[in-house]
PDB file of C-alpha atoms in Angstrom:
ATOM      1  CA  MET A 699      81.804  -0.119  20.742  1.00 44.00           C
ATOM      2  CA  ALA A 700      78.853  -2.111  19.024  1.00 54.00           C
ATOM      3  CA  ASP A 701      79.143  -4.069  15.895  1.00 58.00           C
ATOM      4  CA  ALA A 702      75.005  -3.408  15.180  1.00 68.00           C
ATOM      5  CA  VAL A 703      73.045  -1.130  15.271  1.00 80.00           C
ATOM      6  CA  VAL A 704      69.811  -1.022  16.372  1.00 92.00           C
ATOM      7  CA  PRO A 705      67.131  -0.160  13.789  1.00 96.00           C
ATOM      8  CA  HIS A 706      64.779   2.812  14.172  1.00 96.00           C
ATOM      9  CA  PHE A 707      60.926   3.658  12.746  1.00 97.00           C
ATOM     10  CA  THR A 708      58.800   6.498  13.232  1.00 97.00           C
ATOM     11  CA  ASN A 709      55.353   7.102  12.259  1.00 97.00           C
ATOM     12  CA  ASP A 710      54.763  10.215  10.930  1.00 94.00           C
ATOM     13  CA  ALA A 711      52.047   9.033   8.964  1.00 94.00           C
ATOM     14  CA  GLY A 712      49.919   7.917  11.975  1.00 95.00           C
ATOM     15  CA  VAL A 713      49.007   4.474  10.760  1.00 97.00           C
ATOM     16  CA  GLU A 714      47.967   1.725  13.009  1.00 97.00           C
ATOM     17  CA  THR A 715      50.215  -0.930  12.233  1.00 98.00           C
ATOM     18  CA  ILE A 716      53.882  -0.977  10.866  1.00 98.00           C
ATOM     19  CA  ARG A 717      55.744  -3.848   9.653  1.00 98.00           C
ATOM     20  CA  VAL A 718      58.719  -4.453  11.102  1.00 98.00           C
ATOM     21  CA  GLY A 719      61.935  -7.358  10.296  1.00 97.00           C
ATOM     22  CA  ALA A 720      63.457  -6.942  13.076  1.00 97.00           C
ATOM     23  CA  HIS A 721      62.381  -8.195  16.978  1.00 97.00           C
ATOM     24  CA  GLU A 722      64.615  -5.683  18.839  1.00 97.00           C
ATOM     25  CA  PHE A 723      64.521  -1.735  17.613  1.00 97.00           C
ATOM     26  CA  MET A 724      63.647   1.932  18.668  1.00 97.00           C
ATOM     27  CA  CYS A 725      60.269   3.717  18.087  1.00 97.00           C
ATOM     28  CA  ILE A 726      60.917   7.444  18.114  1.00 96.00           C
ATOM     29  CA  GLY A 727      57.438   8.526  17.417  1.00 95.00           C
ATOM     30  CA  ALA A 728      57.226  11.259  14.588  1.00 94.00           C
ATOM     31  CA  ARG A 729      60.560  11.948  13.475  1.00 92.00           C
ATOM     32  CA  PRO A 730      62.630  14.993  15.180  1.00 91.00           C
ATOM     33  CA  PRO A 731      61.610  18.008  16.523  1.00 92.00           C
ATOM     34  CA  PHE A 732      58.233  16.174  16.845  1.00 92.00           C
ATOM     35  CA  ASP A 733      59.962  12.417  18.291  1.00 93.00           C
ATOM     36  CA  HIS A 734      59.151  11.407  21.573  1.00 95.00           C
ATOM     37  CA  PRO A 735      61.593   9.652  23.941  1.00 95.00           C
ATOM     38  CA  HIS A 736      63.299   6.874  22.020  1.00 93.00           C
ATOM     39  CA  SER A 737      62.049   3.501  23.066  1.00 95.00           C
ATOM     40  CA  PHE A 738      63.560   0.376  23.060  1.00 97.00           C
ATOM     41  CA  LEU A 739      61.360  -2.340  22.080  1.00 98.00           C
ATOM     42  CA  ASP A 740      61.652  -6.099  21.957  1.00 98.00           C
ATOM     43  CA  MET A 741      59.113  -8.364  20.935  1.00 97.00           C
ATOM     44  CA  GLY A 742      61.350 -11.101  22.859  1.00 96.00           C
ATOM     45  CA  ASP A 743      59.452 -14.500  21.726  1.00 96.00           C
ATOM     46  CA  GLU A 744      55.841 -12.520  20.590  1.00 97.00           C
ATOM     47  CA  ASN A 745      55.744 -11.357  16.974  1.00 98.00           C
ATOM     48  CA  GLU A 746      54.148  -8.253  17.843  1.00 98.00           C
ATOM     49  CA  LYS A 747      54.578  -4.902  20.534  1.00 98.00           C
ATOM     50  CA  ILE A 748      52.992  -1.642  20.852  1.00 98.00           C
ATOM     51  CA  CYS A 749      55.193   1.534  21.609  1.00 98.00           C
ATOM     52  CA  PRO A 750      54.044   2.686  25.241  1.00 97.00           C
ATOM     53  CA  TYR A 751      54.505   6.698  23.966  1.00 96.00           C
ATOM     54  CA  CYS A 752      52.800   6.696  20.538  1.00 96.00           C
ATOM     55  CA  SER A 753      50.854   3.203  20.549  1.00 97.00           C
ATOM     56  CA  THR A 754      52.356   2.168  17.309  1.00 98.00           C
ATOM     57  CA  HIS A 755      51.826  -1.720  17.222  1.00 98.00           C
ATOM     58  CA  TYR A 756      54.330  -3.096  15.648  1.00 98.00           C
ATOM     59  CA  VAL A 757      54.551  -6.344  13.511  1.00 98.00           C
ATOM     60  CA  TYR A 758      57.056  -8.403  12.896  1.00 98.00           C
ATOM     61  CA  ASP A 759      57.703  -9.516   9.279  1.00 98.00           C
ATOM     62  CA  PRO A 760      60.487 -12.115   8.870  1.00 98.00           C
ATOM     63  CA  SER A 761      60.214 -11.084   5.005  1.00 98.00           C
ATOM     64  CA  LEU A 762      61.682  -7.707   5.647  1.00 98.00           C
ATOM     65  CA  LYS A 763      65.636  -7.220   6.400  1.00 96.00           C
ATOM     66  CA  PRO A 764      66.286  -5.720   9.826  1.00 95.00           C
ATOM     67  CA  THR A 765      66.451  -2.150   8.892  1.00 95.00           C
ATOM     68  CA  GLU A 766      63.271  -2.114   6.321  1.00 97.00           C
ATOM     69  CA  SER A 767      59.532  -1.729   7.130  1.00 98.00           C
ATOM     70  CA  ILE A 768      55.803  -1.159   5.779  1.00 98.00           C
ATOM     71  CA  PRO A 769      55.302   1.737   4.905  1.00 98.00           C
ATOM     72  CA  ALA A 770      58.895   1.786   4.132  1.00 97.00           C
ATOM     73  CA  GLU A 771      59.011   5.473   5.222  1.00 96.00           C
ATOM     74  CA  ALA A 772      58.873   4.179   8.576  1.00 97.00           C
ATOM     75  CA  ALA A 773      62.271   3.350   8.481  1.00 97.00           C
ATOM     76  CA  TYR A 774      64.538   6.005  10.122  1.00 94.00           C
ATOM     77  CA  THR A 775      68.677   6.338   9.856  1.00 87.00           C
ATOM     78  CA  PRO A 776      69.315   8.802  12.923  1.00 80.00           C
ATOM     79  CA  LYS A 777      71.969  11.116  11.886  1.00 77.00           C
ATOM     80  CA  ALA A 778      75.365  10.832  13.201  1.00 67.00           C
ATOM     81  CA  ALA A 779      76.296  13.281  16.417  1.00 58.00           C
TER      82      ALA A 779
END
């Protein structure tokens, strides 16, 4: 079983850029049931990444915790199955 949870982010507001505190995360587009396929994004050595599904521009912000974002409402916690 995994010890770490991969942060999830959503862009219901349709903003161009979301600042996040993680280099590896999932973009889900809008909140369910309007989400796109949950896409694992890895910035690698870079500090930004664009989601191939919804074109949201993510920028790494080291002042944020891994599950935090700006805007704050972009952080998403999946419900347990």
